[in-house]
Every structure is written in structure tokens, then in C-alpha cells.
PDB file of C-alpha atoms in Angstrom:
ATOM      1  CA  PHE A   1       0.000   0.000   0.000  1.00 40.00           C
ATOM      2  CA  HIS A   2       1.798   3.107  -1.244  1.00 45.00           C
ATOM      3  CA  VAL A   3       0.656   6.505  -0.012  1.00 48.00           C
ATOM      4  CA  PRO A   4       0.444   9.224  -2.634  1.00 48.00           C
ATOM      5  CA  PHE A   5       2.429  12.362  -1.887  1.00 52.00           C
ATOM      6  CA  LEU A   6      -0.723  14.498  -1.889  1.00 49.00           C
ATOM      7  CA  LEU A   7      -2.325  12.383   0.828  1.00 52.00           C
ATOM      8  CA  GLN A   8       0.830  12.609   2.927  1.00 55.00           C
ATOM      9  CA  ARG A   9       0.789  16.402   2.576  1.00 55.00           C
ATOM     10  CA  ARG A  10      -2.914  16.495   3.573  1.00 55.00           C
ATOM     11  CA  ILE A  11      -2.137  14.484   6.681  1.00 55.00           C
ATOM     12  CA  GLU A  12       0.826  16.652   7.612  1.00 59.00           C
ATOM     13  CA  ALA A  13      -1.178  19.841   7.036  1.00 56.00           C
ATOM     14  CA  GLN A  14      -4.090  18.527   9.097  1.00 53.00           C
ATOM     15  CA  LYS A  15      -1.728  17.448  11.878  1.00 54.00           C
ATOM     16  CA  ASP A  16      -0.263  20.964  11.981  1.00 54.00           C
ATOM     17  CA  TYR A  17      -3.773  22.438  11.906  1.00 49.00           C
ATOM     18  CA  ALA A  18      -4.920  20.230  14.780  1.00 48.00           C
ATOM     19  CA  ARG A  19      -1.860  20.935  16.879  1.00 49.00           C
ATOM     20  CA  TRP A  20      -1.490  24.685  16.356  1.00 44.00           C
ATOM     21  CA  SER A  21      -4.675  26.280  15.069  1.00 44.00           C
ATOM     22  CA  CYS A  22      -7.437  24.599  17.018  1.00 44.00           C
ATOM     23  CA  PRO A  23      -6.125  24.935  20.575  1.00 43.00           C
ATOM     24  CA  ILE A  24      -5.193  28.585  20.116  1.00 40.00           C
ATOM     25  CA  LYS A  25      -8.616  29.949  19.211  1.00 42.00           C
ATOM     26  CA  MET A  26     -11.546  29.364  21.534  1.00 42.00           C
ATOM     27  CA  SER A  27     -15.268  29.845  20.937  1.00 42.00           C
ATOM     28  CA  GLY A  28     -17.321  32.757  22.157  1.00 47.00           C
ATOM     29  CA  ASN A  29     -16.162  35.468  19.762  1.00 47.00           C
ATOM     30  CA  ALA A  30     -16.847  35.911  16.066  1.00 45.00           C
ATOM     31  CA  GLY A  31     -14.171  34.287  13.940  1.00 51.00           C
ATOM     32  CA  TYR A  32     -13.142  31.803  16.602  1.00 57.00           C
ATOM     33  CA  TYR A  33     -13.507  28.024  16.534  1.00 59.00           C
ATOM     34  CA  SER A  34     -16.233  26.160  18.368  1.00 65.00           C
ATOM     35  CA  LYS A  35     -15.465  23.989  21.377  1.00 72.00           C
ATOM     36  CA  GLU A  36     -16.650  20.998  19.325  1.00 71.00           C
ATOM     37  CA  LEU A  37     -14.078  21.721  16.613  1.00 63.00           C
ATOM     38  CA  VAL A  38     -11.284  22.147  19.179  1.00 65.00           C
ATOM     39  CA  SER A  39     -12.305  18.898  20.874  1.00 68.00           C
ATOM     40  CA  THR A  40     -12.458  17.015  17.561  1.00 67.00           C
ATOM     41  CA  CYS A  41      -8.966  18.219  16.626  1.00 68.00           C
ATOM     42  CA  ALA A  42      -7.561  17.118  19.971  1.00 66.00           C
ATOM     43  CA  ASN A  43      -9.323  13.740  19.932  1.00 70.00           C
ATOM     44  CA  ASP A  44      -8.546  12.938  16.289  1.00 72.00           C
ATOM     45  CA  GLU A  45      -4.847  13.803  16.349  1.00 76.00           C
ATOM     46  CA  LYS A  46      -3.995  10.124  17.005  1.00 75.00           C
ATOM     47  CA  PHE A  47      -5.488   9.136  13.631  1.00 77.00           C
ATOM     48  CA  LEU A  48      -3.289  11.601  11.801  1.00 78.00           C
ATOM     49  CA  LEU A  49      -0.172  10.663  13.739  1.00 79.00           C
ATOM     50  CA  ARG A  50      -0.694   6.942  13.061  1.00 78.00           C
ATOM     51  CA  ALA A  51      -1.058   7.604   9.336  1.00 81.00           C
ATOM     52  CA  LEU A  52       2.015   9.850   9.332  1.00 81.00           C
ATOM     53  CA  GLN A  53       4.053   7.062  10.943  1.00 83.00           C
ATOM     54  CA  TYR A  54       3.170   4.752   8.032  1.00 81.00           C
ATOM     55  CA  CYS A  55       4.342   7.465   5.598  1.00 82.00           C
ATOM     56  CA  GLN A  56       7.654   7.755   7.438  1.00 83.00           C
ATOM     57  CA  ASN A  57       8.213   4.007   7.356  1.00 82.00           C
ATOM     58  CA  GLU A  58       7.301   3.837   3.655  1.00 84.00           C
ATOM     59  CA  SER A  59       9.985   6.440   2.884  1.00 83.00           C
ATOM     60  CA  THR A  60      12.634   4.431   4.789  1.00 85.00           C
ATOM     61  CA  PRO A  61      14.938   2.034   2.898  1.00 88.00           C
ATOM     62  CA  PRO A  62      13.624  -1.548   3.301  1.00 89.00           C
ATOM     63  CA  GLY A  63      16.533  -2.705   5.491  1.00 89.00           C
ATOM     64  CA  LYS A  64      15.932   0.094   7.998  1.00 90.00           C
ATOM     65  CA  ARG A  65      12.143  -0.062   8.290  1.00 91.00           C
ATOM     66  CA  GLY A  66      10.442  -0.782  11.579  1.00 92.00           C
ATOM     67  CA  TRP A  67       9.850   0.896  14.940  1.00 93.00           C
ATOM     68  CA  TYR A  68      12.479   2.855  16.860  1.00 94.00           C
ATOM     69  CA  TYR A  69      12.268   4.403  20.307  1.00 94.00           C
ATOM     70  CA  ILE A  70      14.385   6.589  22.586  1.00 93.00           C
ATOM     71  CA  ASP A  71      15.272   4.851  25.843  1.00 92.00           C
ATOM     72  CA  LYS A  72      15.655   6.442  29.294  1.00 91.00           C
ATOM     73  CA  GLU A  73      19.340   7.168  28.614  1.00 91.00           C
ATOM     74  CA  GLY A  74      18.427   9.066  25.441  1.00 91.00           C
ATOM     75  CA  LYS A  75      19.719   6.369  23.093  1.00 91.00           C
ATOM     76  CA  VAL A  76      17.820   5.300  19.990  1.00 92.00           C
ATOM     77  CA  GLN A  77      16.826   1.631  20.123  1.00 94.00           C
ATOM     78  CA  PRO A  78      17.472  -0.781  18.560  1.00 94.00           C
ATOM     79  CA  GLN A  79      21.227  -0.350  18.558  1.00 88.00           C
ATOM     80  CA  PRO A  80      23.546  -2.004  16.017  1.00 80.00           C
ATOM     81  CA  PRO A  81      24.176  -4.781  15.173  1.00 82.00           C
ATOM     82  CA  HIS A  82      20.353  -5.032  14.998  1.00 85.00           C
ATOM     83  CA  GLU A  83      19.283  -4.520  11.373  1.00 86.00           C
ATOM     84  CA  GLY A  84      16.353  -2.110  11.048  1.00 90.00           C
ATOM     85  CA  GLY A  85      13.758  -1.294  13.657  1.00 93.00           C
ATOM     86  CA  PHE A  86      11.574  -3.512  15.801  1.00 95.00           C
ATOM     87  CA  SER A  87       8.625  -5.219  14.132  1.00 93.00           C
ATOM     88  CA  SER A  88       5.074  -4.002  14.680  1.00 92.00           C
ATOM     89  CA  ALA A  89       4.257  -7.408  16.216  1.00 93.00           C
ATOM     90  CA  GLN A  90       7.061  -7.027  18.786  1.00 95.00           C
ATOM     91  CA  MET A  91       6.062  -3.449  19.632  1.00 95.00           C
ATOM     92  CA  ARG A  92       2.388  -4.438  19.916  1.00 95.00           C
ATOM     93  CA  ALA A  93       3.292  -7.284  22.298  1.00 96.00           C
ATOM     94  CA  TRP A  94       5.292  -4.899  24.492  1.00 97.00           C
ATOM     95  CA  PHE A  95       2.453  -2.341  24.294  1.00 96.00           C
ATOM     96  CA  GLU A  96      -0.194  -4.864  25.356  1.00 96.00           C
ATOM     97  CA  ALA A  97       2.049  -6.127  28.184  1.00 96.00           C
ATOM     98  CA  GLY A  98       2.411  -2.560  29.486  1.00 95.00           C
ATOM     99  CA  TYR A  99       6.177  -2.355  28.905  1.00 96.00           C
ATOM    100  CA  LEU A 100       5.996   0.854  26.859  1.00 96.00           C
ATOM    101  CA  ALA A 101       5.435   4.006  28.912  1.00 95.00           C
ATOM    102  CA  PRO A 102       2.780   6.346  27.471  1.00 93.00           C
ATOM    103  CA  ASP A 103       5.402   9.105  27.103  1.00 92.00           C
ATOM    104  CA  LEU A 104       7.988   6.866  25.365  1.00 94.00           C
ATOM    105  CA  PRO A 105       9.075   8.547  22.090  1.00 93.00           C
ATOM    106  CA  VAL A 106       8.628   6.200  19.119  1.00 93.00           C
ATOM    107  CA  ARG A 107       8.776   6.502  15.369  1.00 92.00           C
ATOM    108  CA  HIS A 108       8.081   4.193  12.457  1.00 90.00           C
ATOM    109  CA  GLY A 109      11.024   4.251  10.079  1.00 88.00           C
ATOM    110  CA  ASP A 110      14.544   5.529  10.552  1.00 86.00           C
ATOM    111  CA  ASN A 111      13.661   9.170   9.811  1.00 83.00           C
ATOM    112  CA  GLY A 112      10.918  11.632  10.678  1.00 82.00           C
ATOM    113  CA  ILE A 113       9.272  12.697  13.902  1.00 85.00           C
ATOM    114  CA  TYR A 114       9.078  10.851  17.192  1.00 90.00           C
ATOM    115  CA  ILE A 115       5.720  10.799  18.935  1.00 87.00           C
ATOM    116  CA  ASN A 116       4.656   9.505  22.329  1.00 89.00           C
ATOM    117  CA  VAL A 117       3.190   6.003  22.451  1.00 91.00           C
ATOM    118  CA  SER A 118      -0.013   7.476  23.895  1.00 88.00           C
ATOM    119  CA  SER A 119      -0.409   9.590  20.732  1.00 84.00           C
ATOM    120  CA  LEU A 120      -1.028   6.420  18.712  1.00 85.00           C
ATOM    121  CA  GLY A 121      -4.199   5.488  20.602  1.00 83.00           C
ATOM    122  CA  ASP A 122      -5.563   2.000  21.243  1.00 84.00           C
ATOM    123  CA  ARG A 123      -4.574   0.717  17.798  1.00 83.00           C
ATOM    124  CA  ALA A 124      -0.872   1.458  18.319  1.00 86.00           C
ATOM    125  CA  PHE A 125       1.510  -0.840  16.426  1.00 90.00           C
ATOM    126  CA  LEU A 126      -1.235  -2.768  14.629  1.00 83.00           C
ATOM    127  CA  GLU A 127      -0.527  -3.710  11.014  1.00 77.00           C
ATOM    128  CA  ASP A 128      -3.559  -1.922   9.602  1.00 75.00           C
ATOM    129  CA  GLU A 129      -2.154   0.692   7.274  1.00 74.00           C
ATOM    130  CA  ALA A 130      -5.291   0.958   5.132  1.00 77.00           C
ATOM    131  CA  GLN A 131      -7.475   1.514   8.219  1.00 79.00           C
ATOM    132  CA  ALA A 132      -5.039   4.108   9.556  1.00 76.00           C
ATOM    133  CA  PHE A 133      -5.436   6.175   6.386  1.00 75.00           C
ATOM    134  CA  LYS A 134      -9.219   5.725   6.350  1.00 81.00           C
ATOM    135  CA  ASP A 135      -9.327   6.954   9.959  1.00 79.00           C
ATOM    136  CA  ALA A 136      -7.100   9.928   9.081  1.00 77.00           C
ATOM    137  CA  LEU A 137      -9.222  10.918   6.069  1.00 79.00           C
ATOM    138  CA  ASN A 138     -12.422  10.577   8.108  1.00 79.00           C
ATOM    139  CA  SER A 139     -10.842  12.801  10.738  1.00 77.00           C
ATOM    140  CA  ILE A 140      -9.991  15.430   8.131  1.00 77.00           C
ATOM    141  CA  ASP A 141     -13.582  15.303   6.857  1.00 80.00           C
ATOM    142  CA  ARG A 142     -14.961  15.731  10.401  1.00 76.00           C
ATOM    143  CA  VAL A 143     -12.714  18.720  11.069  1.00 74.00           C
ATOM    144  CA  LEU A 144     -13.489  20.365   7.736  1.00 75.00           C
ATOM    145  CA  LYS A 145     -17.236  19.887   8.271  1.00 77.00           C
ATOM    146  CA  LEU A 146     -17.054  21.498  11.718  1.00 71.00           C
ATOM    147  CA  TYR A 147     -14.760  24.235  10.433  1.00 68.00           C
ATOM    148  CA  LYS A 148     -17.295  25.232   7.757  1.00 68.00           C
ATOM    149  CA  GLU A 149     -20.177  25.416  10.263  1.00 59.00           C
TER     150      GLU A 149
END
């Protein structure tokens, strides 16, 4: 499943919109966003971040794909001689066992942004790329609908 560049840009733009625009403006005055829009942006950010992680991994050379995290000493894991990142199945097992702290910085692929585990929501580390993009696009539609109201 290859993500078109335009979709990746839409996700990145929406992520920036959700993070910076919505929380800054509050309802009550003309020209400001409704509380419902602000809440939707905050609640839906996980969908956009999950989709962005798939984009990052897709742009990573095949031998370096997988999940990386920053440990308590500030070192990126896995360390060499490990080839590539950890598999989604391994990360999901650690997630379900409670081994990954909610504030642990993770990223999918060897480049791009790190995000906290908690930012990925309940479906963190699941191999469901198509669903991640459907969720992200639905989120964008919800935000745009509320924005136009």
C-alpha cells in the first residue's frame, strides 16, 4: 500500500492544523472556533499521527524499516548490530504487556518525527495501514465539516 504524496501532505497539514490552530482559538467570539471543533482536533490527532508514521516508514529504505524508540538514557533503540527497527508485532506485544510508557518517544522508520506512544491510541503498532489512512481521512472530513459550520 503506497501513499500518494498528496495524501501525505494532507495528513501533515491537518496534523499541523490540529496541533497549532485549534487549541489557540476558543469559541465565544466571532471568527473563533467552536469547542466541538477544538475537541475534535484534539481527539482525532492520534489518527493523523498513526497515518504519518506509516508514511515515514514507507519512505525508509527496506533494510531500515520498523519501529524505533528513545530509551531512558536518550539512546535510539534498537542499537547495532540489529538490522532495522523492531517489528510491529514485537512493539504491539510490548504495548499490550504494558512495557511501553505512554510518554515513550517512538517513530516508524529511521527518519521523521518521534511521537509519544499514547499519541497512537488503542490501535498502536497494529498492522492496519489501510485503516489508519481511512481513519485519518475521516478525521480530516470531520474537522473540515465542523470548520465550515
